[in-house]
Coordinates of C-alpha atoms in Angstrom, one line a residue:
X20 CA 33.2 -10.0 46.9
X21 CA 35.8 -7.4 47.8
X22 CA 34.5 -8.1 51.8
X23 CA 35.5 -11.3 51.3
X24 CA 38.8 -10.0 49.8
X25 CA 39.6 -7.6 52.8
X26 CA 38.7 -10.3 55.3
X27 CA 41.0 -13.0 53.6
X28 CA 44.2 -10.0 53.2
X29 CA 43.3 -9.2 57.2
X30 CA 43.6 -13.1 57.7
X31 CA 46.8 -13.8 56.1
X32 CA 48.3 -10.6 57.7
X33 CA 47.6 -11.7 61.3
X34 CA 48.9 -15.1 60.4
X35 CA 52.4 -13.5 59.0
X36 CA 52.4 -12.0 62.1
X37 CA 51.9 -14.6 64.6
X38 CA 54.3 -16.5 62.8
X39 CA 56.7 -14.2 62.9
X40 CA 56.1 -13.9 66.9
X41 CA 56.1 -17.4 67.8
X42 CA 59.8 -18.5 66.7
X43 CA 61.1 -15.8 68.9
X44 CA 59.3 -16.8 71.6
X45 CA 60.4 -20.2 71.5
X46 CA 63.7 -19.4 71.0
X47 CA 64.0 -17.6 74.1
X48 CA 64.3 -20.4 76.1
X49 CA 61.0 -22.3 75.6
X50 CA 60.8 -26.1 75.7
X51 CA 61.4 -28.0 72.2
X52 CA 57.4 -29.0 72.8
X53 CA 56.0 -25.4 72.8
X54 CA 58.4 -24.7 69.2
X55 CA 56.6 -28.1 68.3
X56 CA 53.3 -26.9 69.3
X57 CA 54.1 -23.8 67.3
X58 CA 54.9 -25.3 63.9
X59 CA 51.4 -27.4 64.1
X60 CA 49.4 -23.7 64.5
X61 CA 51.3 -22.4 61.7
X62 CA 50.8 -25.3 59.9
X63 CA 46.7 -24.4 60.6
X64 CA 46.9 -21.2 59.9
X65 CA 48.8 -21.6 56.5
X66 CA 46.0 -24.5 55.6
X67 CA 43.2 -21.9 56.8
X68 CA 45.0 -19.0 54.2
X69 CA 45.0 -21.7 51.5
X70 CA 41.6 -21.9 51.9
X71 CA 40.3 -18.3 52.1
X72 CA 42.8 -17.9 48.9
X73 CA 40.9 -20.8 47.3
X74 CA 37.3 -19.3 48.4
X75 CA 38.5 -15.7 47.0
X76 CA 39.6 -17.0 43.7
X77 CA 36.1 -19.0 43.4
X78 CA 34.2 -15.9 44.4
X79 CA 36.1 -14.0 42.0
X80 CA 35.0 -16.6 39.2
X81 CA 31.5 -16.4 40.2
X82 CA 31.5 -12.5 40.3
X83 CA 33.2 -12.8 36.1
X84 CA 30.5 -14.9 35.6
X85 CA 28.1 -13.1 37.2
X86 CA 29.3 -9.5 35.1
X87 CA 29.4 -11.7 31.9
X88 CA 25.5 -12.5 32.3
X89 CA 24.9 -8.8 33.1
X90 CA 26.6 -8.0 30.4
X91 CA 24.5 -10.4 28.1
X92 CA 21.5 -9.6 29.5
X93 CA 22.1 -5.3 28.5
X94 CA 22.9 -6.2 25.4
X95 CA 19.6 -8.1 25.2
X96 CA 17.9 -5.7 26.4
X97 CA 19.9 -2.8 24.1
X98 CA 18.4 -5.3 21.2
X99 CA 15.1 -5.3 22.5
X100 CA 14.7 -1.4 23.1
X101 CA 15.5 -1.1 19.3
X102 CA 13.3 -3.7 17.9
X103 CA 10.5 -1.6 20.2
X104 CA 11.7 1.4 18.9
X105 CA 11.3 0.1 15.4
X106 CA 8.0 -1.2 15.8
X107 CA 6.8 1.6 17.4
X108 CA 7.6 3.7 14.1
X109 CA 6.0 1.9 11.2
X110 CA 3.0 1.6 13.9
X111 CA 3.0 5.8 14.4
X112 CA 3.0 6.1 10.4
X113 CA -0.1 3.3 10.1
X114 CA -1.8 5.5 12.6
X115 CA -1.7 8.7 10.3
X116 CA -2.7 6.3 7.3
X117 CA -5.5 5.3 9.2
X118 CA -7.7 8.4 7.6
X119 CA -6.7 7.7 4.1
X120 CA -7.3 3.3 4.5
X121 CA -10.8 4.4 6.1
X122 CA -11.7 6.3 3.1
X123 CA -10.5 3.7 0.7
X124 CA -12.7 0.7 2.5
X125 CA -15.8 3.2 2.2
X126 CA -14.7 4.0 -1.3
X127 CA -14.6 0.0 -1.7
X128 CA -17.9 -0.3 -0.1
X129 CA -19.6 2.5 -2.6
X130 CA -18.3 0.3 -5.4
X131 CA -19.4 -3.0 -4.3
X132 CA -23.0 -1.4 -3.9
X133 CA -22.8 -2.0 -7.7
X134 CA -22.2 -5.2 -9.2
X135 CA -19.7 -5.0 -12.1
X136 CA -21.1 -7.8 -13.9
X137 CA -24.9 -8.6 -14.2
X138 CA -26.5 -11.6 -16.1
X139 CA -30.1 -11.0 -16.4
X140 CA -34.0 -11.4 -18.1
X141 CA -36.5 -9.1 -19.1
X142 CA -39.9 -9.8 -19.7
X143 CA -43.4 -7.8 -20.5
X144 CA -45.8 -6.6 -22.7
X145 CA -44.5 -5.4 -26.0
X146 CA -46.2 -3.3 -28.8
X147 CA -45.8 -4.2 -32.5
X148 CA -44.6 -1.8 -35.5
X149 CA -46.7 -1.6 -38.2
X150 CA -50.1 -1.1 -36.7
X151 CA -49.9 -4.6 -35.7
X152 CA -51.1 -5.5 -32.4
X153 CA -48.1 -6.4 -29.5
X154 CA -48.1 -9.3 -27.6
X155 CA -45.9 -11.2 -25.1
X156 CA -41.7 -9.6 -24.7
X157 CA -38.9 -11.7 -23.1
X158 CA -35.4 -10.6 -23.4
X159 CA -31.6 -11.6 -22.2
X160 CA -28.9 -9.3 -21.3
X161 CA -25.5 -8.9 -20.0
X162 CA -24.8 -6.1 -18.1
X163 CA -21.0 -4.5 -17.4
X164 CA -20.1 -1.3 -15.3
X165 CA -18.1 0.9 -17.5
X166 CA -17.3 4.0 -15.5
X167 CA -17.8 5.1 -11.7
X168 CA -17.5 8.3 -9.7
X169 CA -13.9 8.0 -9.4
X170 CA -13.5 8.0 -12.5
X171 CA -15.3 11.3 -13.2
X172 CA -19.0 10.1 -13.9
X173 CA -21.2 12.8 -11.6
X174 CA -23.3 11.1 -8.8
X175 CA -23.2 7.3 -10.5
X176 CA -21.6 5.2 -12.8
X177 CA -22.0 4.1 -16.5
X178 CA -23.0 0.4 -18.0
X179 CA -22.8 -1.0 -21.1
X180 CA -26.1 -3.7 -22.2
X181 CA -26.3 -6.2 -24.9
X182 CA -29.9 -7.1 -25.4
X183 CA -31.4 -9.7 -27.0
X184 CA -35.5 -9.3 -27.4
X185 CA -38.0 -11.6 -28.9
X186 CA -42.0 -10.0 -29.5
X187 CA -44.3 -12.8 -30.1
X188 CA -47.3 -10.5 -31.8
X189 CA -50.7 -11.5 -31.0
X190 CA -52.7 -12.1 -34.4
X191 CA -55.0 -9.7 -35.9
X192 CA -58.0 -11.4 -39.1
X193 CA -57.1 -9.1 -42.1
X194 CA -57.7 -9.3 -45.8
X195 CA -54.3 -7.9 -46.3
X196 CA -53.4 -11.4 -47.7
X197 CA -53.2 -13.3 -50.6
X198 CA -55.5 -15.7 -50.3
X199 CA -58.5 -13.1 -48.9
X200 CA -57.8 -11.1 -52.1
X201 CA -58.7 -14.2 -53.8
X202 CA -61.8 -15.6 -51.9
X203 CA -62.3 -12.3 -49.8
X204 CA -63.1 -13.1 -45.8
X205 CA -60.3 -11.9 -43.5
X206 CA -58.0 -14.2 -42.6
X207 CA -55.1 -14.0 -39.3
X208 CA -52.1 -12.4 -39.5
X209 CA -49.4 -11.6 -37.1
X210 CA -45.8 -10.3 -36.9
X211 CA -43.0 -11.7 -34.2
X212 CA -39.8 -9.3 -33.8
X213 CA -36.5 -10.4 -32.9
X214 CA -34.5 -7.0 -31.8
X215 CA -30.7 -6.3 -30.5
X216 CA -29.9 -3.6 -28.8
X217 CA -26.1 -2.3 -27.2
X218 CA -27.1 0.3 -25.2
X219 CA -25.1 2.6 -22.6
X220 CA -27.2 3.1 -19.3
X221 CA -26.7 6.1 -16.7
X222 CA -27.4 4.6 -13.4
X223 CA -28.0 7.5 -10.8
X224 CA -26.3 6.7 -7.2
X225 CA -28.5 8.2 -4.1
X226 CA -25.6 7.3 -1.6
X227 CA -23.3 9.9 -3.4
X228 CA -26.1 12.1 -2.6
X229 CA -26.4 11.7 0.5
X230 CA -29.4 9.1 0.4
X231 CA -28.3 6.5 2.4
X232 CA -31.1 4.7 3.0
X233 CA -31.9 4.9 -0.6
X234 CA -28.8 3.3 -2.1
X235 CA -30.5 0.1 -2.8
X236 CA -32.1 2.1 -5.1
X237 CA -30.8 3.3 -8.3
X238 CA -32.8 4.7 -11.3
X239 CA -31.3 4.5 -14.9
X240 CA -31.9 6.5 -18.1
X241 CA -30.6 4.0 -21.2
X242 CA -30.1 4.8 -25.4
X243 CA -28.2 2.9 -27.9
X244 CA -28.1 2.0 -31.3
X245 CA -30.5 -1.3 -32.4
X246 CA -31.4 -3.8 -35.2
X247 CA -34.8 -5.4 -35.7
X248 CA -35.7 -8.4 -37.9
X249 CA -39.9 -8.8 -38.4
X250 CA -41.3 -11.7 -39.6
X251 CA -44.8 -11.0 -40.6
X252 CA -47.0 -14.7 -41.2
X253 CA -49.8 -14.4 -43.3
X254 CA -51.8 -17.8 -45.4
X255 CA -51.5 -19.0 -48.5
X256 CA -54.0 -21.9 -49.0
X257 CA -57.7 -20.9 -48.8
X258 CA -59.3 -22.3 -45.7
X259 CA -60.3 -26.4 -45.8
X260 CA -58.2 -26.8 -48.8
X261 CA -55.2 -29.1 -49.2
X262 CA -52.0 -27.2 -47.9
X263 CA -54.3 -24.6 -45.7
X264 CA -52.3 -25.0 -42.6
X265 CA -48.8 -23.8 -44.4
X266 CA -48.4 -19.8 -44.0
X267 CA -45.9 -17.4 -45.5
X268 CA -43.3 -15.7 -43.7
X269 CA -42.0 -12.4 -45.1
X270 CA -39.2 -11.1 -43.0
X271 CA -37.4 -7.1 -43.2
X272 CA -34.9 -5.8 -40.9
X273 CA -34.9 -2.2 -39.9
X274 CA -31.6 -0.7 -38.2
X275 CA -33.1 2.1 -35.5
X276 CA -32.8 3.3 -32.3
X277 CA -33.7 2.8 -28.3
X278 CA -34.1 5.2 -25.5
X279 CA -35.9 4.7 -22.3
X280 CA -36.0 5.1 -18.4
X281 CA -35.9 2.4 -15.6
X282 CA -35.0 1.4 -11.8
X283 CA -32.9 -1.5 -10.7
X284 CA -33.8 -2.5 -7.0
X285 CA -30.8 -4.3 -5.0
X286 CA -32.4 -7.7 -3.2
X287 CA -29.4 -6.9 -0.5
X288 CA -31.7 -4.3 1.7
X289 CA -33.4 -7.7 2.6
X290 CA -32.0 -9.6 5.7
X291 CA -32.1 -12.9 5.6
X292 CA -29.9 -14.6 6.8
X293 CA -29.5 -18.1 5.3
X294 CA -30.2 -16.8 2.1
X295 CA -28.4 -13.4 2.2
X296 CA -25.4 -14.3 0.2
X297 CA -28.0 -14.9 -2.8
X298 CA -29.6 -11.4 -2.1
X299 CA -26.7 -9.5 -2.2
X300 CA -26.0 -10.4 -6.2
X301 CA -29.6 -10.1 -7.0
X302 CA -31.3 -7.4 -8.4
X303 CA -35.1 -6.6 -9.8
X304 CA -36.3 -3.5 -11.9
X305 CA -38.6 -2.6 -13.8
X306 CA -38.6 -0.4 -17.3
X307 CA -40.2 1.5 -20.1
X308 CA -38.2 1.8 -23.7
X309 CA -39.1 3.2 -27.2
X310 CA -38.0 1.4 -29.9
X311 CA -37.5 4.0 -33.1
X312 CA -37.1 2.3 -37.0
X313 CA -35.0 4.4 -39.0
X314 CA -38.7 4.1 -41.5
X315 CA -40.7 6.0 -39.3
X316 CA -42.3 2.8 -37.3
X317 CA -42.1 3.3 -33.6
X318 CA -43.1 1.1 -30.4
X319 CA -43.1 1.2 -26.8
X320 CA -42.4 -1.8 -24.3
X321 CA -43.2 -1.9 -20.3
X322 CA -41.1 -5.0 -18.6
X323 CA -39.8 -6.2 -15.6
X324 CA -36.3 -7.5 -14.9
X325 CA -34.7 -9.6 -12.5
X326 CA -30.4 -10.4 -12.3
X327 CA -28.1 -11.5 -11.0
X328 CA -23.9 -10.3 -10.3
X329 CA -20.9 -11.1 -9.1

Protein backbone atom coordinates (compact mmCIF):
# COMPACT_ATOMS: atom_id res chain seq x y z
CA UNK A 1 0.00 0.00 0.00
CA UNK A 2 2.41 2.87 0.81
CA UNK A 3 4.16 1.93 -2.91
CA UNK A 4 1.12 2.56 -4.26
CA UNK A 5 0.95 5.79 -2.20
CA UNK A 6 4.54 7.06 -3.33
CA UNK A 7 3.74 6.24 -6.98
CA UNK A 8 0.37 8.08 -6.93
CA UNK A 9 2.20 11.51 -4.88
CA UNK A 10 5.13 11.02 -7.73
CA UNK A 11 2.23 11.07 -10.29
CA UNK A 12 0.32 14.01 -9.25
CA UNK A 13 3.71 15.97 -8.79
CA UNK A 14 4.86 15.48 -12.38
CA UNK A 15 1.44 16.45 -13.47
CA UNK A 16 1.55 19.85 -11.32
CA UNK A 17 4.43 20.32 -13.05
CA UNK A 18 3.76 19.89 -16.54
CA UNK A 19 0.93 21.85 -16.06
CA UNK A 20 2.61 24.51 -14.80
CA UNK A 21 5.09 24.31 -17.97
CA UNK A 22 2.67 24.09 -20.68
CA UNK A 23 0.74 27.54 -20.21
CA UNK A 24 4.07 29.31 -20.52
CA UNK A 25 4.93 27.71 -23.32
CA UNK A 26 1.92 28.51 -25.17
CA UNK A 27 1.94 31.76 -24.22
CA UNK A 28 5.09 32.49 -25.78
CA UNK A 29 3.83 32.77 -29.00
CA UNK A 30 2.44 29.26 -29.73
CA UNK A 31 -0.72 28.82 -31.90
CA UNK A 32 -4.30 28.93 -30.06
CA UNK A 33 -4.25 24.90 -31.29
CA UNK A 34 -1.09 23.86 -29.25
CA UNK A 35 -2.77 25.89 -25.85
CA UNK A 36 -5.93 23.75 -27.05
CA UNK A 37 -3.94 20.72 -27.36
CA UNK A 38 -2.56 21.56 -23.93
CA UNK A 39 -5.78 21.92 -21.89
CA UNK A 40 -7.06 18.30 -23.34
CA UNK A 41 -3.55 16.62 -21.66
CA UNK A 42 -4.19 18.34 -18.52
CA UNK A 43 -7.50 17.45 -18.70
CA UNK A 44 -5.93 13.53 -18.93
CA UNK A 45 -3.65 13.92 -16.53
CA UNK A 46 -6.11 15.41 -13.88
CA UNK A 47 -8.64 12.30 -14.84
CA UNK A 48 -5.50 9.90 -14.50
CA UNK A 49 -4.75 11.68 -10.67
CA UNK A 50 -8.53 11.15 -9.93
CA UNK A 51 -8.03 7.86 -10.56
CA UNK A 52 -4.80 6.82 -8.71
CA UNK A 53 -6.56 9.03 -5.77
CA UNK A 54 -9.58 6.76 -6.16
CA UNK A 55 -7.31 3.47 -6.27
CA UNK A 56 -5.27 4.81 -3.07
CA UNK A 57 -8.27 5.41 -1.10
CA UNK A 58 -9.60 1.77 -2.03
CA UNK A 59 -6.31 0.26 -1.19
CA UNK A 60 -6.32 2.07 1.97
CA UNK A 61 -9.86 0.49 2.72
CA UNK A 62 -8.73 -2.86 1.91
CA UNK A 63 -5.42 -2.56 4.06
CA UNK A 64 -8.23 -1.30 7.37
CA UNK A 65 -9.97 -4.15 6.56
CA UNK A 66 -7.22 -6.28 6.16
CA UNK A 67 -5.60 -4.96 9.98
CA UNK A 68 -9.20 -5.37 11.35
CA UNK A 69 -9.19 -9.27 10.43
CA UNK A 70 -5.59 -9.46 11.79
CA UNK A 71 -6.58 -7.99 14.60
CA UNK A 72 -9.59 -10.43 15.08
CA UNK A 73 -7.87 -13.27 14.27
CA UNK A 74 -4.90 -12.35 17.47
CA UNK A 75 -7.46 -11.95 19.56
CA UNK A 76 -8.68 -15.42 18.56
CA UNK A 77 -5.90 -16.79 18.82
CA UNK A 78 -5.05 -14.83 22.47
CA UNK A 79 -8.45 -16.71 23.40
CA UNK A 80 -7.36 -19.88 22.21
CA UNK A 81 -3.75 -19.96 23.92
CA UNK A 82 -5.69 -19.45 27.29
CA UNK A 83 -8.35 -22.03 26.86
CA UNK A 84 -5.03 -24.37 26.00
CA UNK A 85 -3.39 -23.09 28.90
CA UNK A 86 -6.33 -23.94 31.02
CA UNK A 87 -6.81 -27.30 29.91
CA UNK A 88 -3.52 -28.04 30.08
CA UNK A 89 -3.64 -27.37 33.97
CA UNK A 90 -6.57 -29.47 35.37
CA UNK A 91 -4.95 -32.18 32.78
CA UNK A 92 -1.27 -31.77 34.75
CA UNK A 93 -3.21 -32.16 38.25
CA UNK A 94 -5.29 -35.46 36.79
CA UNK A 95 -1.83 -36.77 35.91
CA UNK A 96 -0.47 -36.58 39.60
CA UNK A 97 -4.03 -38.07 40.68
CA UNK A 98 -3.50 -40.76 38.52
CA UNK A 99 -1.53 -42.87 41.54
CA UNK A 100 -4.18 -42.28 44.04
CA UNK A 101 -7.53 -43.11 41.16
CA UNK A 102 -5.32 -46.38 40.34
CA UNK A 103 -5.26 -47.38 43.89
CA UNK A 104 -8.90 -46.63 44.45
CA UNK A 105 -10.07 -48.92 41.21
CA UNK A 106 -7.86 -51.81 42.77
CA UNK A 107 -9.23 -51.00 46.21
CA UNK A 108 -12.77 -51.28 44.29
CA UNK A 109 -11.76 -54.42 42.64
CA UNK A 110 -10.55 -56.12 46.21
CA UNK A 111 -14.15 -55.21 47.34
CA UNK A 112 -16.08 -56.50 44.60
CA UNK A 113 -14.17 -59.90 45.02
CA UNK A 114 -16.75 -60.11 47.84
CA UNK A 115 -20.28 -59.89 47.29
CA UNK A 116 -22.00 -57.67 49.92
CA UNK A 117 -25.10 -59.53 49.77
CA UNK A 118 -25.54 -63.37 49.47
CA UNK A 119 -28.86 -65.37 49.29
CA UNK A 120 -28.05 -68.95 49.72
CA UNK A 121 -28.95 -73.03 50.83
CA UNK A 122 -27.26 -75.40 52.87
CA UNK A 123 -27.73 -78.91 52.81
CA UNK A 124 -26.15 -82.29 54.49
CA UNK A 125 -26.05 -84.76 56.92
CA UNK A 126 -27.01 -83.67 60.38
CA UNK A 127 -26.65 -85.42 63.83
CA UNK A 128 -29.52 -85.51 66.39
CA UNK A 129 -29.31 -84.43 70.20
CA UNK A 130 -30.40 -86.73 72.49
CA UNK A 131 -28.71 -89.85 71.49
CA UNK A 132 -31.09 -89.87 68.69
CA UNK A 133 -29.84 -90.88 65.34
CA UNK A 134 -29.34 -87.70 62.63
CA UNK A 135 -30.70 -87.71 59.39
CA UNK A 136 -31.13 -85.41 56.28
CA UNK A 137 -30.12 -81.06 56.99
CA UNK A 138 -31.28 -78.36 54.64
CA UNK A 139 -31.00 -74.83 55.62
CA UNK A 140 -31.63 -71.06 54.13
CA UNK A 141 -29.51 -68.06 54.79
CA UNK A 142 -28.92 -64.50 54.05
CA UNK A 143 -25.63 -63.46 54.10
CA UNK A 144 -24.39 -59.46 54.51
CA UNK A 145 -20.72 -58.08 54.60
CA UNK A 146 -20.36 -56.14 57.74
CA UNK A 147 -16.75 -54.97 57.80
CA UNK A 148 -13.73 -54.97 55.30
CA UNK A 149 -9.94 -54.21 55.43
CA UNK A 150 -10.47 -50.67 55.11
CA UNK A 151 -12.27 -50.56 57.75
CA UNK A 152 -9.72 -52.13 60.13
CA UNK A 153 -10.59 -56.00 59.84
CA UNK A 154 -6.91 -57.70 59.39
CA UNK A 155 -6.47 -59.70 56.08
CA UNK A 156 -10.57 -60.00 55.32
CA UNK A 157 -13.77 -58.86 56.10
CA UNK A 158 -16.66 -59.69 58.61
CA UNK A 159 -20.40 -61.10 57.65
CA UNK A 160 -23.31 -61.29 59.44
CA UNK A 161 -25.76 -64.95 58.82
CA UNK A 162 -29.32 -65.60 59.58
CA UNK A 163 -29.84 -69.24 59.43
CA UNK A 164 -32.70 -71.09 59.25
CA UNK A 165 -32.15 -75.17 59.63
CA UNK A 166 -34.55 -77.98 59.45
CA UNK A 167 -33.04 -81.92 60.81
CA UNK A 168 -35.44 -84.43 59.59
CA UNK A 169 -34.13 -87.40 62.22
CA UNK A 170 -34.07 -90.75 60.93
CA UNK A 171 -36.19 -93.11 63.25
CA UNK A 172 -34.80 -95.34 65.78
CA UNK A 173 -37.56 -98.75 67.39
CA UNK A 174 -37.39 -98.03 71.19
CA UNK A 175 -39.63 -99.02 74.12
CA UNK A 176 -39.08 -95.55 75.43
CA UNK A 177 -42.91 -95.04 74.62
CA UNK A 178 -46.13 -95.32 76.01
CA UNK A 179 -47.63 -97.74 74.33
CA UNK A 180 -44.30 -100.41 74.54
CA UNK A 181 -44.52 -99.81 78.30
CA UNK A 182 -47.91 -101.13 77.94
CA UNK A 183 -47.64 -104.11 75.55
CA UNK A 184 -43.73 -104.15 75.66
CA UNK A 185 -42.07 -104.63 71.88
CA UNK A 186 -40.15 -101.54 70.71
CA UNK A 187 -41.84 -99.32 68.67
CA UNK A 188 -40.25 -96.12 66.20
CA UNK A 189 -39.30 -93.09 67.35
CA UNK A 190 -37.66 -90.05 65.92
CA UNK A 191 -36.91 -86.35 66.60
CA UNK A 192 -36.94 -83.47 63.66
CA UNK A 193 -35.09 -80.08 64.80
CA UNK A 194 -35.92 -76.78 63.51
CA UNK A 195 -32.78 -74.48 64.60
CA UNK A 196 -31.91 -70.45 64.02
CA UNK A 197 -28.87 -69.35 64.13
CA UNK A 198 -27.30 -65.31 63.70
CA UNK A 199 -23.99 -65.91 63.50
CA UNK A 200 -20.94 -63.43 62.65
CA UNK A 201 -18.37 -65.17 60.14
CA UNK A 202 -14.61 -64.18 59.69
CA UNK A 203 -13.92 -64.70 56.06
CA UNK A 204 -10.02 -64.80 55.52
CA UNK A 205 -8.85 -62.83 52.14
CA UNK A 206 -5.67 -64.58 50.40
CA UNK A 207 -5.41 -61.52 47.86
CA UNK A 208 -4.45 -59.22 50.92
CA UNK A 209 -1.89 -61.75 51.42
CA UNK A 210 -0.49 -61.82 48.62
CA UNK A 211 -2.34 -64.99 47.10
CA UNK A 212 -3.45 -63.88 44.01
CA UNK A 213 -4.26 -66.80 42.42
CA UNK A 214 -6.02 -67.95 45.54
CA UNK A 215 -8.55 -65.07 45.94
CA UNK A 216 -11.39 -67.14 44.65
CA UNK A 217 -10.75 -68.80 47.63
CA UNK A 218 -11.79 -67.70 51.03
CA UNK A 219 -11.98 -69.86 54.19
CA UNK A 220 -14.38 -68.76 57.16
CA UNK A 221 -14.40 -69.42 60.90
CA UNK A 222 -18.28 -68.61 62.11
CA UNK A 223 -19.97 -68.54 66.06
CA UNK A 224 -23.21 -67.05 67.09
CA UNK A 225 -25.89 -67.26 69.44
CA UNK A 226 -28.90 -70.09 68.41
CA UNK A 227 -32.37 -71.41 69.33
CA UNK A 228 -33.50 -74.98 68.72
CA UNK A 229 -37.13 -76.33 68.89
CA UNK A 230 -37.21 -80.57 68.87
CA UNK A 231 -40.10 -82.34 68.25
CA UNK A 232 -39.70 -85.79 69.27
CA UNK A 233 -42.80 -88.33 67.72
CA UNK A 234 -43.41 -91.33 69.47
CA UNK A 235 -47.12 -93.80 69.25
CA UNK A 236 -49.80 -93.87 71.13
CA UNK A 237 -52.19 -96.61 69.90
CA UNK A 238 -50.78 -100.19 70.11
CA UNK A 239 -50.04 -101.62 66.71
CA UNK A 240 -53.34 -102.97 64.49
CA UNK A 241 -55.67 -101.13 66.83
CA UNK A 242 -58.06 -98.46 65.95
CA UNK A 243 -56.24 -94.99 66.05
CA UNK A 244 -52.56 -96.82 65.58
CA UNK A 245 -51.48 -94.56 62.91
CA UNK A 246 -51.88 -91.18 65.17
CA UNK A 247 -48.39 -90.38 67.08
CA UNK A 248 -47.59 -87.85 69.77
CA UNK A 249 -45.45 -84.96 69.36
CA UNK A 250 -43.70 -83.60 72.34
CA UNK A 251 -41.74 -80.50 71.46
CA UNK A 252 -38.81 -78.45 73.92
CA UNK A 253 -36.74 -75.56 72.80
CA UNK A 254 -33.26 -75.23 73.98
CA UNK A 255 -31.42 -71.63 73.54
CA UNK A 256 -27.48 -72.64 72.83
CA UNK A 257 -24.80 -71.96 70.83
CA UNK A 258 -22.87 -72.48 67.22
CA UNK A 259 -19.31 -72.40 66.23
CA UNK A 260 -17.70 -73.96 63.22
CA UNK A 261 -15.20 -73.67 60.18
CA UNK A 262 -15.92 -73.53 56.36
CA UNK A 263 -14.72 -72.32 52.74
CA UNK A 264 -16.74 -70.42 50.27
CA UNK A 265 -15.43 -71.00 46.55
CA UNK A 266 -16.19 -67.97 44.02
CA UNK A 267 -17.75 -69.68 40.58
CA UNK A 268 -16.03 -66.33 38.84
CA UNK A 269 -12.37 -68.29 38.45
CA UNK A 270 -14.50 -70.09 35.80
CA UNK A 271 -14.48 -68.62 32.22
CA UNK A 272 -17.23 -69.01 30.40
CA UNK A 273 -18.31 -66.78 28.52
CA UNK A 274 -21.99 -66.89 27.83
CA UNK A 275 -22.66 -67.78 31.20
CA UNK A 276 -20.01 -65.72 33.06
CA UNK A 277 -22.27 -62.91 34.31
CA UNK A 278 -24.07 -65.85 36.34
CA UNK A 279 -20.61 -67.13 37.71
CA UNK A 280 -19.41 -64.08 38.94
CA UNK A 281 -22.46 -63.88 41.71
CA UNK A 282 -22.27 -67.52 42.48
CA UNK A 283 -20.59 -69.09 45.12
CA UNK A 284 -20.26 -72.94 46.58
CA UNK A 285 -18.68 -74.02 50.04
CA UNK A 286 -18.69 -76.39 52.07
CA UNK A 287 -18.86 -76.58 56.14
CA UNK A 288 -18.64 -78.27 59.45
CA UNK A 289 -20.62 -76.67 62.71
CA UNK A 290 -21.20 -77.76 66.32
CA UNK A 291 -24.33 -77.01 67.61
CA UNK A 292 -24.10 -76.65 71.72
CA UNK A 293 -27.70 -76.71 74.05
CA UNK A 294 -27.29 -74.73 76.93
CA UNK A 295 -28.48 -78.60 78.72
CA UNK A 296 -25.46 -80.28 77.89
CA UNK A 297 -26.79 -81.93 74.35
CA UNK A 298 -24.33 -81.27 71.57
CA UNK A 299 -24.25 -82.21 67.65
CA UNK A 300 -22.23 -81.86 64.74
CA UNK A 301 -23.37 -81.16 60.99
CA UNK A 302 -21.17 -81.55 57.62
CA UNK A 303 -22.98 -79.51 54.56
CA UNK A 304 -22.49 -78.09 51.46
CA UNK A 305 -23.63 -74.62 50.32
CA UNK A 306 -24.17 -73.04 47.15
CA UNK A 307 -25.31 -68.81 46.63
CA UNK A 308 -25.78 -66.45 45.03
CA UNK A 309 -24.93 -62.15 45.27
CA UNK A 310 -25.26 -59.13 43.93
Amino acid sequence: MRRATKLTVLAIGLAISLAAARPTIAADGDPPGRAKAVRASQQELQLKINQLQEQNRMLEGQNRAIQEQLNTQKQEIDTLMHQMQATAQPVATLQQQMPQMQQELSDVAKKQRSVPLEVGFRTGWSESPYGMPGGFYYAAFLNHRLLTHEDGIPGGFLSGEMLVGWTQGNQKNTTANLASQLVGPPFSTWVYTLSLQPTVQYHLDPALWGMESLAAFKPYALAGPAMYINLMSTPIVVKDNPGAGYRHYTADAQGGGVWGLGFELALSALKVAPIQGLLDKSFVGGEWRFNQYGNGQGYSQYTGSISFGW
